[in-house]
Coordinates of C-alpha atoms in Angstrom, one line a residue:
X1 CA 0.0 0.0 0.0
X2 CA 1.3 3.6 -0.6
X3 CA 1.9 5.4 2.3
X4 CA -1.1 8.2 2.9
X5 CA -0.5 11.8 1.7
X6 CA -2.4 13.3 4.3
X7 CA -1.0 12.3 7.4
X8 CA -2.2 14.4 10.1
X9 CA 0.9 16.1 11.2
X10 CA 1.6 17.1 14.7
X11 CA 2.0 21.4 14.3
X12 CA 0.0 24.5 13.3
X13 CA 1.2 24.9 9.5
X14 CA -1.6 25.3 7.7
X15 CA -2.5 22.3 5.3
X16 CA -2.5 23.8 1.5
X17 CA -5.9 24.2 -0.1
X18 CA -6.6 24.2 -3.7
X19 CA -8.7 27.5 -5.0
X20 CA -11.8 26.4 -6.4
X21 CA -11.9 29.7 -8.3
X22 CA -8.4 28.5 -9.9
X23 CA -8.0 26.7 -13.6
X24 CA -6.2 23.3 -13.5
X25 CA -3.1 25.5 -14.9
X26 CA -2.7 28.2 -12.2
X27 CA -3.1 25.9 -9.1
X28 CA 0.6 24.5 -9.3
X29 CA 1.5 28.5 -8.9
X30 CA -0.8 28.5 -5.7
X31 CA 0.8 25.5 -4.4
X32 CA 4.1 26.7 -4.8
X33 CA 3.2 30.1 -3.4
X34 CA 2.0 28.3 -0.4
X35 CA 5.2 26.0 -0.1
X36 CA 7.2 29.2 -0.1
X37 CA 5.6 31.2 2.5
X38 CA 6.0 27.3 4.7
X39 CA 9.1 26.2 4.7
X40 CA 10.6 29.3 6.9
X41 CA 8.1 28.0 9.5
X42 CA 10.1 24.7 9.3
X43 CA 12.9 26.7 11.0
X44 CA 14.2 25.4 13.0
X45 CA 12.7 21.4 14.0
X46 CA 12.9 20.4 10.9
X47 CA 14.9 22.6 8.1
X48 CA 17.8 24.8 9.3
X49 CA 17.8 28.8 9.5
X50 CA 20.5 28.7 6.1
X51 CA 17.6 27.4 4.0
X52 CA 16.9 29.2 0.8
X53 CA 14.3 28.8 -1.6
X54 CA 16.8 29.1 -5.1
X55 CA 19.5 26.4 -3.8
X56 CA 19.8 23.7 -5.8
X57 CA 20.6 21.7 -2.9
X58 CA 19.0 21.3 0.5
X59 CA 21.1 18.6 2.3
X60 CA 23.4 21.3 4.3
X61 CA 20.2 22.5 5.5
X62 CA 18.7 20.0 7.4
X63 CA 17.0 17.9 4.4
X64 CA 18.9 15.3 4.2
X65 CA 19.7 13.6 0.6
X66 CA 17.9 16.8 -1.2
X67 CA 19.4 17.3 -4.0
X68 CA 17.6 19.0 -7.0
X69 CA 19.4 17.3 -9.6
X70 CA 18.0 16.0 -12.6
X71 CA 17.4 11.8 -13.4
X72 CA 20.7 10.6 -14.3
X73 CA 23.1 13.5 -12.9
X74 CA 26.7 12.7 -11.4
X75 CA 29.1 14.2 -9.8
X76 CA 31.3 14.2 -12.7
X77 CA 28.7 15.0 -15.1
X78 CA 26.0 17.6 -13.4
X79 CA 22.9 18.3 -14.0
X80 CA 19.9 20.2 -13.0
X81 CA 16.3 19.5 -13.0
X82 CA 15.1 22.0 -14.8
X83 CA 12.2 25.5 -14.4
X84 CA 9.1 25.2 -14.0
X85 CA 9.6 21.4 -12.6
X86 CA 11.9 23.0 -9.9
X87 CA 9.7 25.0 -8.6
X88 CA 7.4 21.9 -8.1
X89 CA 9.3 19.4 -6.7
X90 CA 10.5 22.0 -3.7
X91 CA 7.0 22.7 -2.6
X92 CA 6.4 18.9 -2.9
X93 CA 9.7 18.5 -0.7
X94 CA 8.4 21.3 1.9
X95 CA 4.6 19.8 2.1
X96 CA 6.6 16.3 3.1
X97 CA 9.6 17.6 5.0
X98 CA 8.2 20.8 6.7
X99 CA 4.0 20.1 6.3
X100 CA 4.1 16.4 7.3
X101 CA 7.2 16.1 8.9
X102 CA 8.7 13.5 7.1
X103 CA 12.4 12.5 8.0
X104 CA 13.1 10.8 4.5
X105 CA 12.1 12.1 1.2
X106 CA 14.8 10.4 -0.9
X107 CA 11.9 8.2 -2.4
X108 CA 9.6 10.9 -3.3
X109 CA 12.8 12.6 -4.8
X110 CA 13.6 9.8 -7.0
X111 CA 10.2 9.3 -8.2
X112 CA 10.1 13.1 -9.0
X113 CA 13.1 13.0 -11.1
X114 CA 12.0 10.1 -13.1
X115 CA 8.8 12.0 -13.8
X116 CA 10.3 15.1 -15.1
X117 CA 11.9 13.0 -17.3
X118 CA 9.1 11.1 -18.7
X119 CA 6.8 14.1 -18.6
X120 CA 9.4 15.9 -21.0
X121 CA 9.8 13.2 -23.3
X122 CA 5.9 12.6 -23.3
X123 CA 4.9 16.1 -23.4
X124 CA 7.9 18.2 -24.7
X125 CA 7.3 20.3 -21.7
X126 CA 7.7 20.4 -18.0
X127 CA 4.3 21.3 -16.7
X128 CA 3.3 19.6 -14.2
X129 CA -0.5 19.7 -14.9
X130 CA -0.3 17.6 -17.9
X131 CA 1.2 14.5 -16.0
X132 CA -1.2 11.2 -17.2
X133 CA -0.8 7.2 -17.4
X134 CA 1.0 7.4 -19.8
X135 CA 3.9 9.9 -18.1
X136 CA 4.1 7.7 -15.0
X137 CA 4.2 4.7 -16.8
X138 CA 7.2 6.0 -18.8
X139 CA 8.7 7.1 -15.6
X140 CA 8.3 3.5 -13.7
X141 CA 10.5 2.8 -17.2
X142 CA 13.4 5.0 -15.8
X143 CA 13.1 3.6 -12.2
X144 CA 13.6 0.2 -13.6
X145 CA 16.2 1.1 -15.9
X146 CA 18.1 3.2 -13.0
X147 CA 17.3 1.3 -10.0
X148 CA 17.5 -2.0 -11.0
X149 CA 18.9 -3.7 -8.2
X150 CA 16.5 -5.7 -5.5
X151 CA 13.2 -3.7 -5.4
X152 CA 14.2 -0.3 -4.8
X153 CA 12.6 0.4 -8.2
X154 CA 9.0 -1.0 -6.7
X155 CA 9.6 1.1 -3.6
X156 CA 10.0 4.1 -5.3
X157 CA 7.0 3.3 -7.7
X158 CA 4.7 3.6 -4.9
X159 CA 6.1 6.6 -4.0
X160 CA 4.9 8.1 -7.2
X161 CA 1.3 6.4 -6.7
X162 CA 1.7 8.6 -3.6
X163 CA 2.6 11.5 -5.5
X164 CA -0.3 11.3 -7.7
X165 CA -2.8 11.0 -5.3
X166 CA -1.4 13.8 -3.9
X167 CA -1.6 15.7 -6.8
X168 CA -5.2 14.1 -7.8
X169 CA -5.9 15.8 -3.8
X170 CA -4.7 19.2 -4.4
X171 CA -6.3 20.0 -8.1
X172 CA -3.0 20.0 -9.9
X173 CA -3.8 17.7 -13.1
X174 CA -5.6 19.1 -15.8
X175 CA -7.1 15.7 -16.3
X176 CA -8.0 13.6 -13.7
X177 CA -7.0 9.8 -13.5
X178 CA -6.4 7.0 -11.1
X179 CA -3.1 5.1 -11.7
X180 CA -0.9 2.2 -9.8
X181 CA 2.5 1.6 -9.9
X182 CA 3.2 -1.9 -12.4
X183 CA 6.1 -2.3 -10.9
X184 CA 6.8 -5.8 -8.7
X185 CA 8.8 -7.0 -6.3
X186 CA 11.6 -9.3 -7.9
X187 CA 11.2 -13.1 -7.2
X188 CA 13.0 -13.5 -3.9
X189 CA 13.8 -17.2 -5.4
X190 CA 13.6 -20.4 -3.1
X191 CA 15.4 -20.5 0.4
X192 CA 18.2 -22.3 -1.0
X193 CA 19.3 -19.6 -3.5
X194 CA 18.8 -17.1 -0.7
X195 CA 21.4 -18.7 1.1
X196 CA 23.3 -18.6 -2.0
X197 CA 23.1 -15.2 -2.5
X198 CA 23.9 -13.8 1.2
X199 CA 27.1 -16.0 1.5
X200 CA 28.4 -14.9 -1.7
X201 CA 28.1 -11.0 -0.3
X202 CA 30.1 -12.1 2.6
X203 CA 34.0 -12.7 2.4
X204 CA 35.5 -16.1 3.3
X205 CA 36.7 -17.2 6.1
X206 CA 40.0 -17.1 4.9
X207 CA 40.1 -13.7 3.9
X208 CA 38.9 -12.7 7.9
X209 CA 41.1 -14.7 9.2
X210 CA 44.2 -13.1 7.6
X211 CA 42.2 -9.6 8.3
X212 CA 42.5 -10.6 11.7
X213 CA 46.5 -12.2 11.2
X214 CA 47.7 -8.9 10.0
X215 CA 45.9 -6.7 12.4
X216 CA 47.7 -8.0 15.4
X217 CA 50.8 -8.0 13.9
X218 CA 53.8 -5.7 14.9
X219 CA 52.9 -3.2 12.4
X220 CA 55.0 -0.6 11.4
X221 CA 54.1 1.5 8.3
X222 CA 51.3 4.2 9.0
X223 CA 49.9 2.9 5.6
X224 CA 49.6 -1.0 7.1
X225 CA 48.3 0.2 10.2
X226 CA 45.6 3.2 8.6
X227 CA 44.4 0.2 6.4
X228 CA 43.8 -2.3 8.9
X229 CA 42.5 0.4 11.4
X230 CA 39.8 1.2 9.0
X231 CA 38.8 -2.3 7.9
X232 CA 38.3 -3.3 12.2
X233 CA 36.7 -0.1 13.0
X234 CA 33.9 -0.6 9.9
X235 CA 33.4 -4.2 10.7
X236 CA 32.8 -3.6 14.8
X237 CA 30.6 -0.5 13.6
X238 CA 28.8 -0.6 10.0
X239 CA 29.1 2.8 8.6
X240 CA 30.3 4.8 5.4
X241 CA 33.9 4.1 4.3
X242 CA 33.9 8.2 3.8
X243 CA 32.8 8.7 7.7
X244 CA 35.8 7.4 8.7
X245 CA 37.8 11.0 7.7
X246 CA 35.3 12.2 10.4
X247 CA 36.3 9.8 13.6
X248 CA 37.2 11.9 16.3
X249 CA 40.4 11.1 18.9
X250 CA 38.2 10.9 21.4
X251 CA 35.0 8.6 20.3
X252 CA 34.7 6.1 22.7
X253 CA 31.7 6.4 24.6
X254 CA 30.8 3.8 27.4
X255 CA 27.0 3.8 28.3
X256 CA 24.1 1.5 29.2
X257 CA 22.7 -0.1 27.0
X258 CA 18.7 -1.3 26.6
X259 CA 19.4 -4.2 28.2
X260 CA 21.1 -2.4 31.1
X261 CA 24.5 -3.8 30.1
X262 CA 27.8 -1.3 30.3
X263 CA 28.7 -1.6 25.9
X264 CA 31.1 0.7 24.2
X265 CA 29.9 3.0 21.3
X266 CA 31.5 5.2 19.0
X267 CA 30.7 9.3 18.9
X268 CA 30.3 8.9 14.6
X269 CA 29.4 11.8 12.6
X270 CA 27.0 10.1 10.4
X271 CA 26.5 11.8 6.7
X272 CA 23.7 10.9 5.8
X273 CA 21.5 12.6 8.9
X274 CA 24.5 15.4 9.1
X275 CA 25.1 15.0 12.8
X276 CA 27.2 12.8 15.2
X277 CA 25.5 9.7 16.7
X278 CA 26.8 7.3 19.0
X279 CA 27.2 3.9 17.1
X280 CA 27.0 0.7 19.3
X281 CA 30.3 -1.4 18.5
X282 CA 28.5 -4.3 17.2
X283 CA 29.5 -7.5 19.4
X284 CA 31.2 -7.0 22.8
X285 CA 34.2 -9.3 21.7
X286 CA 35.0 -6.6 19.5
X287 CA 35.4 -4.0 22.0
X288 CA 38.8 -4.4 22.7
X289 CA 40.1 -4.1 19.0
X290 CA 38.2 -1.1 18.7
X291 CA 40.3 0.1 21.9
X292 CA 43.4 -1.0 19.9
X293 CA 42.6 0.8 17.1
X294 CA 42.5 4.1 18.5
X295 CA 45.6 3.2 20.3
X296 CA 47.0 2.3 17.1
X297 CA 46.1 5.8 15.2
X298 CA 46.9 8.2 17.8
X299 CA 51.0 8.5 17.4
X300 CA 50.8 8.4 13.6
X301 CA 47.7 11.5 13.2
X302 CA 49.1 13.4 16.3
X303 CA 51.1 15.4 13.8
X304 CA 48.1 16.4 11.6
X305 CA 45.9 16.8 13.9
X306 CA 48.3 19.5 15.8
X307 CA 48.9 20.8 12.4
X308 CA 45.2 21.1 11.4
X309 CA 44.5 22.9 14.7
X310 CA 46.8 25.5 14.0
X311 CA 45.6 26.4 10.4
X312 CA 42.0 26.4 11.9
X313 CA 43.5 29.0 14.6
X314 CA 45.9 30.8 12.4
X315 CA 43.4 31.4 8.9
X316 CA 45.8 34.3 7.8
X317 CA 49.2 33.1 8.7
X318 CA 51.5 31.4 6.8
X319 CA 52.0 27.8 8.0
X320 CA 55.0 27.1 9.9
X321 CA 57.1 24.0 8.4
X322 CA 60.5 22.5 7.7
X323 CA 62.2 24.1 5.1
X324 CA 60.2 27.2 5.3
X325 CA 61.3 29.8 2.2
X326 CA 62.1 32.8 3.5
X327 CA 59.6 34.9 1.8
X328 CA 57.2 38.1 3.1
X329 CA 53.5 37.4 3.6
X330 CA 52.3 38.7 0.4
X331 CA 55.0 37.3 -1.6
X332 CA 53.5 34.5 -4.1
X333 CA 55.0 30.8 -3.9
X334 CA 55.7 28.5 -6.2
X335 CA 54.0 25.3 -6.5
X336 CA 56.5 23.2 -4.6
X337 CA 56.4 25.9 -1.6
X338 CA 53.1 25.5 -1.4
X339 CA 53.1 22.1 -1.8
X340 CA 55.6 21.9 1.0
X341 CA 53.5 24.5 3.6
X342 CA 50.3 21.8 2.9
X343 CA 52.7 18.8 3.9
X344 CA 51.7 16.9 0.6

């Protein structure tokens, strides 16, 4: 079942109403009107007070994963979704995010960005009011086609059932229509093959037993020892390989936990909700290599750490370091000075 549009959320915003005295064609303006005058009344439980209506990103912001970018953008290869659409998909984001109070809207984001898509290839424009059948069926084309792995391309067809019903609610179609999502779930396939499929995810016992060989071995290099460090602190706490540039010196964190038992976790700064969390290290036999990790990484990043402190302090100065050129403070480097004041 999709999830219901009009959840009853727990504040005062007011709920936005379509016009009766409004065409088909003017009510998406009305909605976005109403989206804009909301989302400052977001500030500050649920968006943050940097918010702005014209970035093409919200996730700095407190809305997490929203991204205005268009189906099929990368990071090497940018793009935008593009006017009026824009305009649309934010006041849909504010009505879930700010209006209902939604922590996720990555779903309702993908599903937006495959129907821009379709609706343009359909329609030659991106008006929102002439969305139909045949637009959302091309768009449940693009989820497949982009999110092809397990069901996430199911998932996120309901979320664009939800978005039409929605729409169909507030008076933004020009035509009306009832559509579901034809997309399935994929054959889950019998328990045997299941088994199949998680073991060969895993790695073989083999390969964690020498993980485990060379991380309690005399190590020496910084490299061997940054290496193993990372691969015992991600399997005793789960996370983003990236959040590891993030781990503070001090992250151990002893607390009860809810079954009353004294467990270590780690303070993590978590990207994908923009804030530190405390991470429970996963069994309690793996407490004491997380203690040896930190042990490990504290002589070899005591250098950068002290030398990142003092550029944080010093913004204007000139770094000190070995071999320093004896130049004024305006005076331009070359690119092996500078290379030399950054230590790489």
């Amino acid at each position: 079942m999709t999830e219901a549009f009009d959840s009853e959320p727990t504040n005062n915003i007011v709920d936005f109403k379509p016009r009766t005295h409004l065409a088909a064609e003017a009510q998406p303006a009305a909605f976005i009107q109403w989206a804009k005058q909301t989302l400052p009344k977001g500030i500050p439980n649920h968006v943050h007070a940097s918010i702005r209506w014209e970035d093409g990103s919200w996730h700095a912001h407190g809305v997490p994963s929203c991204s205005f970018a268009a189906l099929g953008s990368t990071k090497a290869a940018p793009k935008a979704m593009q006017a009026p659409f824009t305009e649309f998909a934010k006041a849909i984001m504010v009505y879930r995010r700010v209006y209902l109070q939604k922590k996720t809207i990555d779903g309702w984001l993908k599903a937006l960005k495959a129907l821009e898509a379709a609706l343009f290839e359909l329609t030659g424009t991106r008006d929102v009011t002439r969305v139909s059948a045949a637009v959302c069926n091309r768009a449940c084309e693009h989820l497949s086609r982009h999110w092809a792995k397990g069901d996430n391309a199911y998932h996120y067809g309901l979320e664009l059932e939800a978005l039409i019903t929605l729409m169909r609610a507030k008076k933004l179609l020009k035509t009306d229509f009832r559509w579901t999502s034809p997309l399935a779930r994929k054959p889950r396939g019998t328990l045997k093959q299941q088994k199949a499929d998680r073991e060969q995810k895993l790695p073989s016992p083999e390969a964690i037993k020498a993980l485990g060989e060379m991380f309690n071995n005399a190590l020496i290099r910084p490299l061997d020892i940054v290496v193993t460090s990372a691969c015992a602190l991600l399997l005793s706490a789960p996370s983003r390989v990236g959040e590891l540039a993030d781990v503070e010196l001090d992250c151990l964190v002893f607390k009860e936990d809810a079954q009353g038992n004294r467990r270590l976790f780690l303070r993590w700064y978590a990207e994908k909700i923009i804030k530190v969390t405390l991470k429970p290290v996963v069994k309690p036999e793996m407490e004491p290599v997380v203690k040896r990790v930190i042990t490990l990484l504290q002589p070899i990043t005591d250098e950068a750490r002290a030398y990142a402190t003092w550029l944080e302090e010093h913004p204007d100065e000139f770094p000190p370091h070995e071999g320093r050129p004896p130049k004024e403070p305006d005076e331009p480097l070359t690119y092996a000075e500078a290379c030399a004041a950054l230590k790489l």
